[in-house]
Amino acid sequence: SGSRRAWKNQRGGGARNRCWRRRFITEYNTTLANGARTSITTTKNMNYDFLITYLLHPGTALYVGYNSNLQNLDPSLTVLPDGSLARTRHPFTNDGRQFFVKMSYLFRF
């Protein structure tokens, strides 16, 4: 019975580590335009994604995540004559946040 107990402990420890996953992604995109040479405006965009996954067994999982997007938009949200939003050289403005929970279950027939 001693070897059986050791096997259960090894399996239990490994199962806990395999069940939880986390992921964090940061993206930064920019277009640095020279106003004297082009009509394109300077844009900056920063995106953060965070996801935690709990995998009970293959096909059954619980996901909890958060997303935040920042841009160099003018806080007044002024629309320019060309239809685009005014931008600023100052710090980012948060233009979107999302928190979500998702449950996934595999039905077998």
PDB file of C-alpha atoms in Angstrom:
ATOM      1  CA  SER A   1       0.000   0.000   0.000  1.00  0.00           C
ATOM      2  CA  GLY A   2       3.017   2.317   0.450  1.00  0.00           C
ATOM      3  CA  SER A   3       3.751   2.399  -3.272  1.00  0.00           C
ATOM      4  CA  ARG A   4       0.091   3.025  -4.023  1.00  0.00           C
ATOM      5  CA  ARG A   5       0.036   6.047  -1.708  1.00  0.00           C
ATOM      6  CA  ALA A   6       3.164   7.476  -3.342  1.00  0.00           C
ATOM      7  CA  TRP A   7       1.594   7.071  -6.789  1.00  0.00           C
ATOM      8  CA  LYS A   8      -1.534   8.969  -5.659  1.00  0.00           C
ATOM      9  CA  ASN A   9       0.579  11.823  -4.273  1.00  0.00           C
ATOM     10  CA  GLN A  10       2.598  12.117  -7.476  1.00  0.00           C
ATOM     11  CA  ARG A  11      -0.504  12.089  -9.641  1.00  0.00           C
ATOM     12  CA  GLY A  12      -2.342  14.597  -7.447  1.00  0.00           C
ATOM     13  CA  GLY A  13       0.588  17.045  -7.451  1.00  0.00           C
ATOM     14  CA  GLY A  14       0.957  16.844 -11.218  1.00  0.00           C
ATOM     15  CA  ALA A  15      -2.769  17.235 -11.840  1.00  0.00           C
ATOM     16  CA  ARG A  16      -2.899  20.492  -9.891  1.00  0.00           C
ATOM     17  CA  ASN A  17      -0.070  21.976 -11.935  1.00  0.00           C
ATOM     18  CA  ARG A  18      -1.591  20.920 -15.255  1.00  0.00           C
ATOM     19  CA  CYS A  19      -5.041  22.346 -14.431  1.00  0.00           C
ATOM     20  CA  TRP A  20      -4.122  26.030 -14.102  1.00  0.00           C
ATOM     21  CA  ARG A  21      -2.716  28.140 -16.917  1.00  0.00           C
ATOM     22  CA  ARG A  22      -2.164  31.882 -17.164  1.00  0.00           C
ATOM     23  CA  ARG A  23      -1.256  34.088 -20.080  1.00  0.00           C
ATOM     24  CA  PHE A  24      -0.373  37.777 -20.262  1.00  0.00           C
ATOM     25  CA  ILE A  25       0.123  39.554 -23.587  1.00  0.00           C
ATOM     26  CA  THR A  26       1.174  43.173 -24.108  1.00  0.00           C
ATOM     27  CA  GLU A  27       1.059  44.757 -27.558  1.00  0.00           C
ATOM     28  CA  TYR A  28       2.276  48.196 -28.583  1.00  0.00           C
ATOM     29  CA  ASN A  29       1.633  49.518 -32.098  1.00  0.00           C
ATOM     30  CA  THR A  30       2.636  52.927 -33.354  1.00  0.00           C
ATOM     31  CA  THR A  31       2.767  54.947 -36.554  1.00  0.00           C
ATOM     32  CA  LEU A  32       5.142  57.888 -36.285  1.00  0.00           C
ATOM     33  CA  ALA A  33       4.263  60.187 -39.161  1.00  0.00           C
ATOM     34  CA  ASN A  34       6.021  63.325 -40.372  1.00  0.00           C
ATOM     35  CA  GLY A  35       3.193  65.850 -40.920  1.00  0.00           C
ATOM     36  CA  ALA A  36       5.326  67.798 -43.438  1.00  0.00           C
ATOM     37  CA  ARG A  37       5.609  64.783 -45.740  1.00  0.00           C
ATOM     38  CA  THR A  38       2.344  62.844 -45.323  1.00  0.00           C
ATOM     39  CA  SER A  39      -1.310  63.235 -44.399  1.00  0.00           C
ATOM     40  CA  ILE A  40      -1.158  60.184 -42.090  1.00  0.00           C
ATOM     41  CA  THR A  41      -1.494  61.053 -38.385  1.00  0.00           C
ATOM     42  CA  THR A  42       0.699  59.689 -35.617  1.00  0.00           C
ATOM     43  CA  THR A  43      -1.097  56.865 -33.827  1.00  0.00           C
ATOM     44  CA  LYS A  44      -0.216  54.917 -30.694  1.00  0.00           C
ATOM     45  CA  ASN A  45      -2.034  51.877 -29.362  1.00  0.00           C
ATOM     46  CA  MET A  46      -1.312  49.770 -26.255  1.00  0.00           C
ATOM     47  CA  ASN A  47      -3.226  46.569 -25.529  1.00  0.00           C
ATOM     48  CA  TYR A  48      -3.102  44.312 -22.443  1.00  0.00           C
ATOM     49  CA  ASP A  49      -4.637  40.821 -22.346  1.00  0.00           C
ATOM     50  CA  PHE A  50      -4.715  38.548 -19.296  1.00  0.00           C
ATOM     51  CA  LEU A  51      -6.247  35.058 -19.288  1.00  0.00           C
ATOM     52  CA  ILE A  52      -6.494  32.407 -16.566  1.00  0.00           C
ATOM     53  CA  THR A  53      -7.606  28.918 -17.582  1.00  0.00           C
ATOM     54  CA  TYR A  54      -8.695  26.106 -15.287  1.00  0.00           C
ATOM     55  CA  LEU A  55      -8.744  22.833 -17.231  1.00  0.00           C
ATOM     56  CA  LEU A  56     -10.682  20.220 -15.297  1.00  0.00           C
ATOM     57  CA  HIS A  57     -10.139  17.590 -18.005  1.00  0.00           C
ATOM     58  CA  PRO A  58      -9.857  17.735 -21.819  1.00  0.00           C
ATOM     59  CA  GLY A  59     -13.020  19.350 -23.140  1.00  0.00           C
ATOM     60  CA  THR A  60     -14.053  21.010 -19.858  1.00  0.00           C
ATOM     61  CA  ALA A  61     -12.506  24.348 -18.961  1.00  0.00           C
ATOM     62  CA  LEU A  62     -13.220  27.614 -17.170  1.00  0.00           C
ATOM     63  CA  TYR A  63     -11.710  30.824 -18.557  1.00  0.00           C
ATOM     64  CA  VAL A  64     -11.440  34.179 -16.772  1.00  0.00           C
ATOM     65  CA  GLY A  65      -9.946  37.099 -18.664  1.00  0.00           C
ATOM     66  CA  TYR A  66      -9.415  40.837 -18.858  1.00  0.00           C
ATOM     67  CA  ASN A  67      -8.589  43.117 -21.794  1.00  0.00           C
ATOM     68  CA  SER A  68      -7.659  46.797 -21.785  1.00  0.00           C
ATOM     69  CA  ASN A  69      -6.958  48.983 -24.822  1.00  0.00           C
ATOM     70  CA  LEU A  70      -5.289  52.414 -24.709  1.00  0.00           C
ATOM     71  CA  GLN A  71      -4.851  54.907 -27.569  1.00  0.00           C
ATOM     72  CA  ASN A  72      -3.569  58.446 -27.972  1.00  0.00           C
ATOM     73  CA  LEU A  73      -7.083  59.750 -28.665  1.00  0.00           C
ATOM     74  CA  ASP A  74      -8.028  63.297 -27.695  1.00  0.00           C
ATOM     75  CA  PRO A  75     -10.295  62.904 -24.600  1.00  0.00           C
ATOM     76  CA  SER A  76     -12.828  65.320 -26.160  1.00  0.00           C
ATOM     77  CA  LEU A  77     -13.352  62.774 -29.004  1.00  0.00           C
ATOM     78  CA  THR A  78     -13.332  65.543 -31.603  1.00  0.00           C
ATOM     79  CA  VAL A  79     -14.092  64.348 -35.133  1.00  0.00           C
ATOM     80  CA  LEU A  80     -11.763  65.798 -37.782  1.00  0.00           C
ATOM     81  CA  PRO A  81     -12.972  66.865 -41.263  1.00  0.00           C
ATOM     82  CA  ASP A  82     -11.654  63.610 -42.763  1.00  0.00           C
ATOM     83  CA  GLY A  83     -13.912  61.625 -40.380  1.00  0.00           C
ATOM     84  CA  SER A  84     -11.170  60.352 -38.061  1.00  0.00           C
ATOM     85  CA  LEU A  85     -10.876  61.108 -34.351  1.00  0.00           C
ATOM     86  CA  ALA A  86      -8.419  63.759 -33.174  1.00  0.00           C
ATOM     87  CA  ARG A  87      -5.223  62.416 -31.631  1.00  0.00           C
ATOM     88  CA  THR A  88      -2.856  63.866 -29.072  1.00  0.00           C
ATOM     89  CA  ARG A  89       0.837  63.489 -28.264  1.00  0.00           C
ATOM     90  CA  HIS A  90       0.029  63.170 -24.567  1.00  0.00           C
ATOM     91  CA  PRO A  91      -0.549  59.987 -22.520  1.00  0.00           C
ATOM     92  CA  PHE A  92      -2.950  57.291 -23.552  1.00  0.00           C
ATOM     93  CA  THR A  93      -6.727  57.375 -23.138  1.00  0.00           C
ATOM     94  CA  ASN A  94      -8.442  54.124 -22.159  1.00  0.00           C
ATOM     95  CA  ASP A  95     -10.893  53.411 -24.981  1.00  0.00           C
ATOM     96  CA  GLY A  96     -12.024  49.944 -23.994  1.00  0.00           C
ATOM     97  CA  ARG A  97     -12.041  47.443 -21.129  1.00  0.00           C
ATOM     98  CA  GLN A  98     -13.497  43.982 -21.037  1.00  0.00           C
ATOM     99  CA  PHE A  99     -13.798  41.383 -18.281  1.00  0.00           C
ATOM    100  CA  PHE A 100     -15.175  37.953 -19.147  1.00  0.00           C
ATOM    101  CA  VAL A 101     -15.855  34.486 -17.772  1.00  0.00           C
ATOM    102  CA  LYS A 102     -16.413  31.519 -20.083  1.00  0.00           C
ATOM    103  CA  MET A 103     -17.262  27.901 -19.321  1.00  0.00           C
ATOM    104  CA  SER A 104     -16.597  25.257 -21.941  1.00  0.00           C
ATOM    105  CA  TYR A 105     -17.924  21.702 -21.747  1.00  0.00           C
ATOM    106  CA  LEU A 106     -17.589  18.915 -24.310  1.00  0.00           C
ATOM    107  CA  PHE A 107     -20.711  16.786 -24.811  1.00  0.00           C
ATOM    108  CA  ARG A 108     -19.922  13.290 -26.052  1.00  0.00           C
ATOM    109  CA  PHE A 109     -22.601  11.266 -27.805  1.00  0.00           C
TER     110      PHE A 109
END
